[in-house]
Structures are given as structure tokens and as C-alpha cells.
GROMACS .gro file of N, CA, C and O in nm:
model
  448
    1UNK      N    1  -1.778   1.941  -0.721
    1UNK     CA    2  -1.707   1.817  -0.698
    1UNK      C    3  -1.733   1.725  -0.817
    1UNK      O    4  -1.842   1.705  -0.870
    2UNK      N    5  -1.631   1.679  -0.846
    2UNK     CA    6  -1.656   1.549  -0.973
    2UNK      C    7  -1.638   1.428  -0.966
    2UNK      O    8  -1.554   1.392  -0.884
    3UNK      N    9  -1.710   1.319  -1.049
    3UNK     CA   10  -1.708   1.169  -0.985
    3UNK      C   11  -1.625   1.120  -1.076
    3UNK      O   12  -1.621   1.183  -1.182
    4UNK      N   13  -1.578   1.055  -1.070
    4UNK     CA   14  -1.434   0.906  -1.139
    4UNK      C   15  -1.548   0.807  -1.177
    4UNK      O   16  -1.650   0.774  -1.116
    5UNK      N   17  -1.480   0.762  -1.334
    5UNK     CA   18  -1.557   0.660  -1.359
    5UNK      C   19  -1.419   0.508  -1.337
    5UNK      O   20  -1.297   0.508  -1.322
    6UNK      N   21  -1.496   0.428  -1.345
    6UNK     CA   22  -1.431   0.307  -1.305
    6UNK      C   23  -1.452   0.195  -1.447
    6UNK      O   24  -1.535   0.180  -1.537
    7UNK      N   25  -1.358   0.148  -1.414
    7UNK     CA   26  -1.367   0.045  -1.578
    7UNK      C   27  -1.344  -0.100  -1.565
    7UNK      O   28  -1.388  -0.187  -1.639
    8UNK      N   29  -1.232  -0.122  -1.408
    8UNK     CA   30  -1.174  -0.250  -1.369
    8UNK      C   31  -1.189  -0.292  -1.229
    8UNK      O   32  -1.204  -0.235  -1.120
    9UNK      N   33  -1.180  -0.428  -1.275
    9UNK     CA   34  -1.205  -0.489  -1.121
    9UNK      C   35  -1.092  -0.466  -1.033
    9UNK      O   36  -1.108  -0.500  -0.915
   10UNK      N   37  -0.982  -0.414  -1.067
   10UNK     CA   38  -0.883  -0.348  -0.987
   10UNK      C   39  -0.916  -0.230  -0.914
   10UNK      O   40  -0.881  -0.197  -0.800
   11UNK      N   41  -1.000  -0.163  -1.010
   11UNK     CA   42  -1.045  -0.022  -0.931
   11UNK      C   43  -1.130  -0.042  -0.849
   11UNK      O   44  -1.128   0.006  -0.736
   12UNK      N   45  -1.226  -0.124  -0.900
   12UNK     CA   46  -1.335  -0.141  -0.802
   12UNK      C   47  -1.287  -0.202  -0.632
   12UNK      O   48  -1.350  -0.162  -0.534
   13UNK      N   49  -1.190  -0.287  -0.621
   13UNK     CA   50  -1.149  -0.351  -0.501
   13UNK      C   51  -1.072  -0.231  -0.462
   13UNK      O   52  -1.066  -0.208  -0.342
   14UNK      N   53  -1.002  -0.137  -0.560
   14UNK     CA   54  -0.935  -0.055  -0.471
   14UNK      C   55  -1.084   0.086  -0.384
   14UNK      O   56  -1.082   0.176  -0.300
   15UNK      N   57  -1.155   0.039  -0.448
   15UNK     CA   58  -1.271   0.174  -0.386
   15UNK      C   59  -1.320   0.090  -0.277
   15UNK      O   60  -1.304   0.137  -0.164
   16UNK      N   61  -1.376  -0.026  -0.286
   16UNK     CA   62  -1.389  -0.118  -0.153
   16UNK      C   63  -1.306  -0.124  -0.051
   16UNK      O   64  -1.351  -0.155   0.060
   17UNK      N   65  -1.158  -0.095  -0.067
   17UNK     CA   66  -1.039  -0.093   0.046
   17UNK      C   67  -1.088   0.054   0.090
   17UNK      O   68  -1.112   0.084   0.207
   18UNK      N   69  -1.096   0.118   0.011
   18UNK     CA   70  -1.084   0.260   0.084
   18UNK      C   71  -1.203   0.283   0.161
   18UNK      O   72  -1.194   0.357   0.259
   19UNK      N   73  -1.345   0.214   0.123
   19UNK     CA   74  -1.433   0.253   0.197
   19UNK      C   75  -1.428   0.202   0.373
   19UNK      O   76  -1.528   0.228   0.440
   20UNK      N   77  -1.336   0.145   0.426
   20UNK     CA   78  -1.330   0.154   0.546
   20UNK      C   79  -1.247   0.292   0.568
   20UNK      O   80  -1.301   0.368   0.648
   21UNK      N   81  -1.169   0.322   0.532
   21UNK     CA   82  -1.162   0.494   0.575
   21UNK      C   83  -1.249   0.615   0.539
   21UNK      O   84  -1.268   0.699   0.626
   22UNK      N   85  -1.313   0.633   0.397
   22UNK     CA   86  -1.397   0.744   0.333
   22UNK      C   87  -1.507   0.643   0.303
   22UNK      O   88  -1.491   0.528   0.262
   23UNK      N   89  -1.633   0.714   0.334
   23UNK     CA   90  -1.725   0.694   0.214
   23UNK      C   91  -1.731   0.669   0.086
   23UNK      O   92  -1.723   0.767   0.012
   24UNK      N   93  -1.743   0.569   0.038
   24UNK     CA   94  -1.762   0.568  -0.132
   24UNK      C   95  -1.928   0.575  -0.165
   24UNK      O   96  -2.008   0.507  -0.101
   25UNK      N   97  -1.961   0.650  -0.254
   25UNK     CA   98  -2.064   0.627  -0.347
   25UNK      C   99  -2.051   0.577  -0.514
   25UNK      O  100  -1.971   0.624  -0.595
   26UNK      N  101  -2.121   0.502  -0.532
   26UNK     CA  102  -2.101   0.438  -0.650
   26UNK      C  103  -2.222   0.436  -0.744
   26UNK      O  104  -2.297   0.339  -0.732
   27UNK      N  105  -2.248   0.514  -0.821
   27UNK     CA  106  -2.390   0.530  -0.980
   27UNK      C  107  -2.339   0.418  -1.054
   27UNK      O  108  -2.222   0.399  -1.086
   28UNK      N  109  -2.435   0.348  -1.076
   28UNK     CA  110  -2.439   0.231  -1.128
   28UNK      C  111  -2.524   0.277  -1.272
   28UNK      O  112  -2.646   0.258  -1.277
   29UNK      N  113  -2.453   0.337  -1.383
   29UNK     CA  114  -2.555   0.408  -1.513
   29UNK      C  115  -2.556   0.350  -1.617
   29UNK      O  116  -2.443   0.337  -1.666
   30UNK      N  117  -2.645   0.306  -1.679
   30UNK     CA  118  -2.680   0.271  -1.842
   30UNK      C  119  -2.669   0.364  -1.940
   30UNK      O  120  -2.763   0.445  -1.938
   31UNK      N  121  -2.606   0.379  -2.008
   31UNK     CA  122  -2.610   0.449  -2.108
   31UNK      C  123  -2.687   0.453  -2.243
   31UNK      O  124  -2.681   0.528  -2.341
   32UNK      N  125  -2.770   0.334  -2.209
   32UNK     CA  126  -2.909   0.299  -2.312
   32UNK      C  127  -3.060   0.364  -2.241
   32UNK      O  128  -3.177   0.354  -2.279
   33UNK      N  129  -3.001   0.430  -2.128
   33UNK     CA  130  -3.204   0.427  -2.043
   33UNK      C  131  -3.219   0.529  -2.017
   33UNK      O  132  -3.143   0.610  -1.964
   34UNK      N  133  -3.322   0.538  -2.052
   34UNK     CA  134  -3.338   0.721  -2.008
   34UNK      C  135  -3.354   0.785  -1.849
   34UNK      O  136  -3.315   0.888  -1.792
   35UNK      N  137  -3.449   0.638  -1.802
   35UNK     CA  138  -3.445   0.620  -1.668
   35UNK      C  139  -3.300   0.665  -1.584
   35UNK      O  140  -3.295   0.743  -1.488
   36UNK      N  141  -3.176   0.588  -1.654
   36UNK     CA  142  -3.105   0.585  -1.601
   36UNK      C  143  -3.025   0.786  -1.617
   36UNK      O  144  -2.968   0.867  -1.543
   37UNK      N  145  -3.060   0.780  -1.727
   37UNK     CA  146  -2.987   0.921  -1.772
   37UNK      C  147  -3.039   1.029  -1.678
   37UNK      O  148  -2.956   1.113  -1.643
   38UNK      N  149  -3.174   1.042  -1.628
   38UNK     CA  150  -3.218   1.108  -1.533
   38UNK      C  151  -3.148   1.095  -1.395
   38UNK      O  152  -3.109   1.194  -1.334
   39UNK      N  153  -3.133   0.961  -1.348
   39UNK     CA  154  -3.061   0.964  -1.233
   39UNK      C  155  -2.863   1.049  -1.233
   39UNK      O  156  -2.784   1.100  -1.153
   40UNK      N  157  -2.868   1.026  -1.331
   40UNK     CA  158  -2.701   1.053  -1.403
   40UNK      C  159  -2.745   1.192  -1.377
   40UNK      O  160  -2.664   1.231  -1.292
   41UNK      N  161  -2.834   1.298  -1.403
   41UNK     CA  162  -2.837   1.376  -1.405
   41UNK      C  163  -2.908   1.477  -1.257
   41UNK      O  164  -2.893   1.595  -1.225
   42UNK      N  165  -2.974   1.385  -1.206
   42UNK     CA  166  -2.981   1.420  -1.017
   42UNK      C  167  -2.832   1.375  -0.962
   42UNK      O  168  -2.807   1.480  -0.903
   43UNK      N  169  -2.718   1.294  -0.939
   43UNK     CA  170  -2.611   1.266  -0.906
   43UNK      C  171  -2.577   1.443  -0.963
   43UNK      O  172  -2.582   1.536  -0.882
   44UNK      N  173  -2.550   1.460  -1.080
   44UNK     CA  174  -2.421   1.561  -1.138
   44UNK      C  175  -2.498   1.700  -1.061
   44UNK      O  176  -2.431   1.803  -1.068
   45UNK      N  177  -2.628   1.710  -0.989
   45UNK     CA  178  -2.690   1.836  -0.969
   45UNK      C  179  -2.611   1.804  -0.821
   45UNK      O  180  -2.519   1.873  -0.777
   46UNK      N  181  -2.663   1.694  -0.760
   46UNK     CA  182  -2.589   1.683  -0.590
   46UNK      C  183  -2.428   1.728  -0.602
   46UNK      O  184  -2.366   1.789  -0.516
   47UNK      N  185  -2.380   1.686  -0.721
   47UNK     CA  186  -2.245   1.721  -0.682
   47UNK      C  187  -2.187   1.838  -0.701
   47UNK      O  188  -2.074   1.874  -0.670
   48UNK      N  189  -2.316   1.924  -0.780
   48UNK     CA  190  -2.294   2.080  -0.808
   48UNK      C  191  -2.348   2.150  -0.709
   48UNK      O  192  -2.343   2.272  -0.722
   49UNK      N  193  -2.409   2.095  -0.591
   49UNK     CA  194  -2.446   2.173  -0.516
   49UNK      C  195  -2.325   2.175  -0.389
   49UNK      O  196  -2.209   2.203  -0.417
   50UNK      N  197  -2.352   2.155  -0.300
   50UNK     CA  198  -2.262   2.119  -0.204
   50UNK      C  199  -2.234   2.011  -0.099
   50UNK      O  200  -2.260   2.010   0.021
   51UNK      N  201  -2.167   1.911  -0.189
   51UNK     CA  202  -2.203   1.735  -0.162
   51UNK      C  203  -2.083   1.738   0.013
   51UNK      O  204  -2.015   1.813   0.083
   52UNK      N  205  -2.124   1.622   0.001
   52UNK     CA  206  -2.053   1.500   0.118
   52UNK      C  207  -1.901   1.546   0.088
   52UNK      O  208  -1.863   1.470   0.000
   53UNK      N  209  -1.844   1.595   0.106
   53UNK     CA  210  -1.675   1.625   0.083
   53UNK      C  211  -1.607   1.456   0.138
   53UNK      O  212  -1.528   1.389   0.071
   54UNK      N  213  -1.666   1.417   0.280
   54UNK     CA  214  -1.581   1.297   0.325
   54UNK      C  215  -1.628   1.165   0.265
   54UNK      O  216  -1.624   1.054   0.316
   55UNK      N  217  -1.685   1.214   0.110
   55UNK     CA  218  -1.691   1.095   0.053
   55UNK      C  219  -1.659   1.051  -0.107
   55UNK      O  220  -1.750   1.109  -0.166
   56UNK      N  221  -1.614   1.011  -0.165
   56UNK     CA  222  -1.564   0.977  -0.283
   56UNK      C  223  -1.704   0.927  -0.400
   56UNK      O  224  -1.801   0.868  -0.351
   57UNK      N  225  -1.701   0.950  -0.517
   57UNK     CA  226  -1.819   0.997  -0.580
   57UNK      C  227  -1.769   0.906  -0.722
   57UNK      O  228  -1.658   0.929  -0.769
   58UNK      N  229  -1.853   0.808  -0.781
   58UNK     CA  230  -1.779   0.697  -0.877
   58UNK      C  231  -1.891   0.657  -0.958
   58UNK      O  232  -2.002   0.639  -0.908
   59UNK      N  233  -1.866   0.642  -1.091
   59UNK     CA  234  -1.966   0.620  -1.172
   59UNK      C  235  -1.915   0.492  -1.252
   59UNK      O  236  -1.807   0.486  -1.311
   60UNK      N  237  -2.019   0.382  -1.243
   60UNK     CA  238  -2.002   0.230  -1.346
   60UNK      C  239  -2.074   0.275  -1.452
   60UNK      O  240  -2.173   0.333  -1.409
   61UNK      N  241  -2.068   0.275  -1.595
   61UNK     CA  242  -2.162   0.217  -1.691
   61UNK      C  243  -2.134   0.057  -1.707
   61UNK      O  244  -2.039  -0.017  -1.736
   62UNK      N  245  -2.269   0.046  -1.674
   62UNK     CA  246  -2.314  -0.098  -1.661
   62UNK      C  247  -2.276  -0.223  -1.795
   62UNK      O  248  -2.222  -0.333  -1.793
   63UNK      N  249  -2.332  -0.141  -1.897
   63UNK     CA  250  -2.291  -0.191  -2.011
   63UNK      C  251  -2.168  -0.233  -2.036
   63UNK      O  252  -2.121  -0.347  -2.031
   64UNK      N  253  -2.103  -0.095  -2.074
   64UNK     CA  254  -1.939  -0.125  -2.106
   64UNK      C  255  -1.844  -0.133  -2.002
   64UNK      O  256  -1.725  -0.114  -2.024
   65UNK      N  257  -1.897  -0.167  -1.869
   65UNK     CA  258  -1.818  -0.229  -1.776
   65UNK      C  259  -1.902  -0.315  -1.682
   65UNK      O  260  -1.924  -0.287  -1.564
   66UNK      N  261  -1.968  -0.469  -1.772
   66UNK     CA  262  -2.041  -0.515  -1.693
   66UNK      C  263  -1.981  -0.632  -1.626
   66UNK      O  264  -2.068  -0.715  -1.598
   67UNK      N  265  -1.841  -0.674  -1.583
   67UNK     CA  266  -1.767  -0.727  -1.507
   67UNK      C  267  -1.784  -0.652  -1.387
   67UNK      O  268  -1.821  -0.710  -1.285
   68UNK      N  269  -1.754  -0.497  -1.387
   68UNK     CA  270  -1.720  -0.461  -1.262
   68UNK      C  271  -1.848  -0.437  -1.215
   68UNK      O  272  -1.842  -0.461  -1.094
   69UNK      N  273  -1.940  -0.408  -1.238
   69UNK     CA  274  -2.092  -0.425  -1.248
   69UNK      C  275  -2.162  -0.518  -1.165
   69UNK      O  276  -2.266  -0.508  -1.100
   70UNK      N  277  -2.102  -0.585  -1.177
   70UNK     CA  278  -2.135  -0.762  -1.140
   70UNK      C  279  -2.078  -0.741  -1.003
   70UNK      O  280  -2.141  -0.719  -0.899
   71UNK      N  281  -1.951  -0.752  -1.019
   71UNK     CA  282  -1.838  -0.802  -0.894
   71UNK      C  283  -1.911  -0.666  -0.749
   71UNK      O  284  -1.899  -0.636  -0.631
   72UNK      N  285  -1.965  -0.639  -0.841
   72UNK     CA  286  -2.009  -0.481  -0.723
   72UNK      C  287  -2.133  -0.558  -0.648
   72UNK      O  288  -2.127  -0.614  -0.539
   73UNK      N  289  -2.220  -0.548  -0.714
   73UNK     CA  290  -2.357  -0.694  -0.672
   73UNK      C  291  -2.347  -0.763  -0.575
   73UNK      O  292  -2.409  -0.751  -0.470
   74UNK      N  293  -2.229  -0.879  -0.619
   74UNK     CA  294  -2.146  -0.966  -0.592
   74UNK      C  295  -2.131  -0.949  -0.429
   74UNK      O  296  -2.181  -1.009  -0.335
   75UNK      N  297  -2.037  -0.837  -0.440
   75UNK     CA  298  -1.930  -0.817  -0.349
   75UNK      C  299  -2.017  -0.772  -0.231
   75UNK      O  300  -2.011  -0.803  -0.112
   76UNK      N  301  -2.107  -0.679  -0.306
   76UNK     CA  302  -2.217  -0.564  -0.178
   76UNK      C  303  -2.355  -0.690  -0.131
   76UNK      O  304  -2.451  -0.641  -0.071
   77UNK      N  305  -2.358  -0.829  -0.157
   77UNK     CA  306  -2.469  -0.878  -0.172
   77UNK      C  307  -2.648  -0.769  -0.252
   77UNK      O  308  -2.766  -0.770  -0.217
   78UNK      N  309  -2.589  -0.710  -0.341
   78UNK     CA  310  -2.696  -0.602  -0.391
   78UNK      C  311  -2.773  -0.662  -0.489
   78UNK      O  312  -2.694  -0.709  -0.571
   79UNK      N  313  -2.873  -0.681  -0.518
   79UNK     CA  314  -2.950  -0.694  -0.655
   79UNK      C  315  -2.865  -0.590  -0.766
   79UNK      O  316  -2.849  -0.469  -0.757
   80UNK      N  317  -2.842  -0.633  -0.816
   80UNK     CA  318  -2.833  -0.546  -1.001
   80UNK      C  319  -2.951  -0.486  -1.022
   80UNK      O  320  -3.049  -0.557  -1.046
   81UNK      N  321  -2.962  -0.363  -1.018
   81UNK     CA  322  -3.024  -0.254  -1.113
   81UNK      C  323  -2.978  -0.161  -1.151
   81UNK      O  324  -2.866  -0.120  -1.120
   82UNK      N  325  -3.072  -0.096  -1.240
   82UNK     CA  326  -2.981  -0.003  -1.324
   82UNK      C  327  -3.083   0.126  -1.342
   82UNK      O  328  -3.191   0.091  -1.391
   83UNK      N  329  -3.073   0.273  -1.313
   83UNK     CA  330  -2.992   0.303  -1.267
   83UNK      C  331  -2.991   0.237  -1.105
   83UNK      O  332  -3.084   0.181  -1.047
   84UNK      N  333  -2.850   0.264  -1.054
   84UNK     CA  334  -2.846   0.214  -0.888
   84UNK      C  335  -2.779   0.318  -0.843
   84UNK      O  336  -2.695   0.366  -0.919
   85UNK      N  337  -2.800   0.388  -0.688
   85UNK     CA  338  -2.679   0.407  -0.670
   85UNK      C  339  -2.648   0.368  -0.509
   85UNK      O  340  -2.742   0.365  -0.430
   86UNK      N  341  -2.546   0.346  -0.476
   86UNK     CA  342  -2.505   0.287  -0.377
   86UNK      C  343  -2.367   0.360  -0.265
   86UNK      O  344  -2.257   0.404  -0.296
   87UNK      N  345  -2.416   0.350  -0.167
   87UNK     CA  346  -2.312   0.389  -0.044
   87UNK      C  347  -2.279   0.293  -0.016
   87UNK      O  348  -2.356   0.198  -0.002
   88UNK      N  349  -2.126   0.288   0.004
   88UNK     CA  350  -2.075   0.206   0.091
   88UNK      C  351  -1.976   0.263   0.197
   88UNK      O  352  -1.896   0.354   0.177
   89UNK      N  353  -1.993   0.197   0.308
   89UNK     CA  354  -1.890   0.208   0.431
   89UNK      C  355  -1.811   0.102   0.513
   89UNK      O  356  -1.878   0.048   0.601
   90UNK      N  357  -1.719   0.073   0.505
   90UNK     CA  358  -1.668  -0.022   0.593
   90UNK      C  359  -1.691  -0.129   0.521
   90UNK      O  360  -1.732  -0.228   0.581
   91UNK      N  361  -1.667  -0.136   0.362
   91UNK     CA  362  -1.674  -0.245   0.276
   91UNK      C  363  -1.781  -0.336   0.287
   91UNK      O  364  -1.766  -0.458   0.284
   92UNK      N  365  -1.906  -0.269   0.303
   92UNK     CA  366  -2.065  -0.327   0.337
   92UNK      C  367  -2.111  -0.212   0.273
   92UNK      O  368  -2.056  -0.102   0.278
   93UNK      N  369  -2.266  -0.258   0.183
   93UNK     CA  370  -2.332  -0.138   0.157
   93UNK      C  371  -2.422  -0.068   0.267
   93UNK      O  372  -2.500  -0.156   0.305
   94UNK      N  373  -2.442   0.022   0.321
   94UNK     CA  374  -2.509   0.102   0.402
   94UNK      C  375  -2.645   0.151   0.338
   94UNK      O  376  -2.757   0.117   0.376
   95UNK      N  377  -2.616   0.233   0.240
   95UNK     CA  378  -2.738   0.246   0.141
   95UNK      C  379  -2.774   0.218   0.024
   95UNK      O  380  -2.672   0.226  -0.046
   96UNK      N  381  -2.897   0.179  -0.062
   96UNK     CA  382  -2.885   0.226  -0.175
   96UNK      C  383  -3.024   0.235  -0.270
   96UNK      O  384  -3.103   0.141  -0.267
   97UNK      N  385  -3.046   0.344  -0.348
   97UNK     CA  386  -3.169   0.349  -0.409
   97UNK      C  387  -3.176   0.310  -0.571
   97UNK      O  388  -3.075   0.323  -0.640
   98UNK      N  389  -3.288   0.265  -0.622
   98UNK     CA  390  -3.291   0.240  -0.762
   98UNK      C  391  -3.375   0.318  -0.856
   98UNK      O  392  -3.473   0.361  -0.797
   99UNK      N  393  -3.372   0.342  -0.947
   99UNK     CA  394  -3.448   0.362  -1.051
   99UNK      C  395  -3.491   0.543  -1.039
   99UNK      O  396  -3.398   0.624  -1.049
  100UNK      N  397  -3.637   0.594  -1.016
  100UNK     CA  398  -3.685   0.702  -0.997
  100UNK      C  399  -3.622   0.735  -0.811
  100UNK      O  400  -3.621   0.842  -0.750
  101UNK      N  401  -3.598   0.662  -0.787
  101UNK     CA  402  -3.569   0.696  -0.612
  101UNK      C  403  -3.399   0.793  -0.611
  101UNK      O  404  -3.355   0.864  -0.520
  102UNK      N  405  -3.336   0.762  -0.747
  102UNK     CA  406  -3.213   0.824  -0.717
  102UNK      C  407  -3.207   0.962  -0.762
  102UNK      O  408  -3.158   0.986  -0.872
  103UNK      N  409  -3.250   1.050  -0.690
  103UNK     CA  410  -3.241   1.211  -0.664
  103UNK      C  411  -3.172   1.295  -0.606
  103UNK      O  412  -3.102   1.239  -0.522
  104UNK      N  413  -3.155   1.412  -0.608
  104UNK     CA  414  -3.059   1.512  -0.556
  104UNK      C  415  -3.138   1.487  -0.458
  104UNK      O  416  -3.091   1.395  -0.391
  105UNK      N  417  -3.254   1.532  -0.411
  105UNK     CA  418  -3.326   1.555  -0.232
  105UNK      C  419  -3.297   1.400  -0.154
  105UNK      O  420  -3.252   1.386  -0.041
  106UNK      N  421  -3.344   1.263  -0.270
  106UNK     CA  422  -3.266   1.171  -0.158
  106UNK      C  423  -3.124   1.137  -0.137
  106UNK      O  424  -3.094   1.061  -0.045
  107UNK      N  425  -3.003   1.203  -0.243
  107UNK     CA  426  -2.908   1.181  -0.191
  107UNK      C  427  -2.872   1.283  -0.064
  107UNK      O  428  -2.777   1.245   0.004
  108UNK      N  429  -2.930   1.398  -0.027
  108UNK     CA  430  -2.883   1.496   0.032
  108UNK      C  431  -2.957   1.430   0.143
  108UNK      O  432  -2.870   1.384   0.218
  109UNK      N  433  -3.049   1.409   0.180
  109UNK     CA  434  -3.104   1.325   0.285
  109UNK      C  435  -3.019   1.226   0.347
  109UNK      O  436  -2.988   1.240   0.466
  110UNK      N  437  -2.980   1.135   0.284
  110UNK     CA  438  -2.881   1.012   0.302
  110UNK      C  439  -2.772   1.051   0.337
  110UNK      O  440  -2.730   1.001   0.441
  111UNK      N  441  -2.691   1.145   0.271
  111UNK     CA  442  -2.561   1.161   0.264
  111UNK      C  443  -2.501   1.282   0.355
  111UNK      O  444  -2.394   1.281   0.416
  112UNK      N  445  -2.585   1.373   0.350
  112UNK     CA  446  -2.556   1.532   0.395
  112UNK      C  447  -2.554   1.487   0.539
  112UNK      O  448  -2.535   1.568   0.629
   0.00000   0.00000   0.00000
């Protein structure tokens, strides 16, 4: 399964509409952190294994899209961190872990 990256605050409200029907997950990645590059790289193992099908899979770089970045924060009442990654359902966040916490075993926990 493969994740969509997002660039606009158009997209982003359109993944918030949809999360009252599907699951959205959203990686919140730096492309400066290594921290973050590790989590980038537990996400791409969950989705090579055999992910959440009833849920939609979306990647921000923080940097070069730090409007939509924001409006995500914003919108989810979430702290900003980076890496993040975040569930949402019913246009509320449900879950979300930061930094060393974002792993293939805890997304499969959470999500599966």
C-alpha cells in the first residue's frame, strides 16, 4: 500500500472531510532529522506489510509544507512535532505518537 503526500491546505481539508467516512493517517516528516527519517522508514515497513486497508495513508514534510503543517495542529488541537504521526476519525484526532514512539509494532497495535 502507498501513502500520498500532501502540499495544500485544500488537500488537507479535503482528508479531514473524508475522515468521517475512512480513517486517515497522517506522517508529519522532516526531511532535515534523522529522527524523523527513521519514523519515515517504520511507516513505509507498516505499509509493506499488511496495513489498515479502511484507512488512507498521507505524508506532510513539515518543512516544505509548513502551512499545511500548522493548519493540521491547528485543526487536530495537536502540539507540532516532528516526526508525528497521527490518526484521525470523524475529523478529531483519535491517536497520535511522536518522535522514537512512531513504529511499525505501534502502528500495528493502534491501527490493525
Amino acid at each position: 500500500m502507498n501513502w500520498n503526500e500532501i502540499t495544500t491546505l485544500e488537500e488537507w481539508k479535503d482528508i479531514l472531510a473524508k475522515s468521517s467516512e475512512r480513517g486517515q493517517v497522517i506522517l508529519k516528516h522532516s526531511t532535515t532529522c534523522p529522527v524523523s527519517a527513521n519514523a519515515l522508514h517504520e511507516y513505509e515497513q507498516y505499509l509493506e506489510s499488511a496495513p489498515n486497508d479502511q484507512i488512507d495513508y498521507t505524508l506532510v514534510k513539515v518543512i516544505e509544507s509548513r502551512p499545511v503543517s500548522n493548519q493540521i495542529a491547528e485543526d487536530l488541537g495537536v502540539k507540532h512535532e516532528s516526526p508525528q504521526i497521527i490518526f484521525v476519525k470523524n475529523g478529531e484526532k483519535y491517536w497520535t505518537a511522536s518522535h522514537w514512539s512512531v513504529t511499525k509494532a505501534h502502528m500495528t497495535a493502534v491501527l490493525d
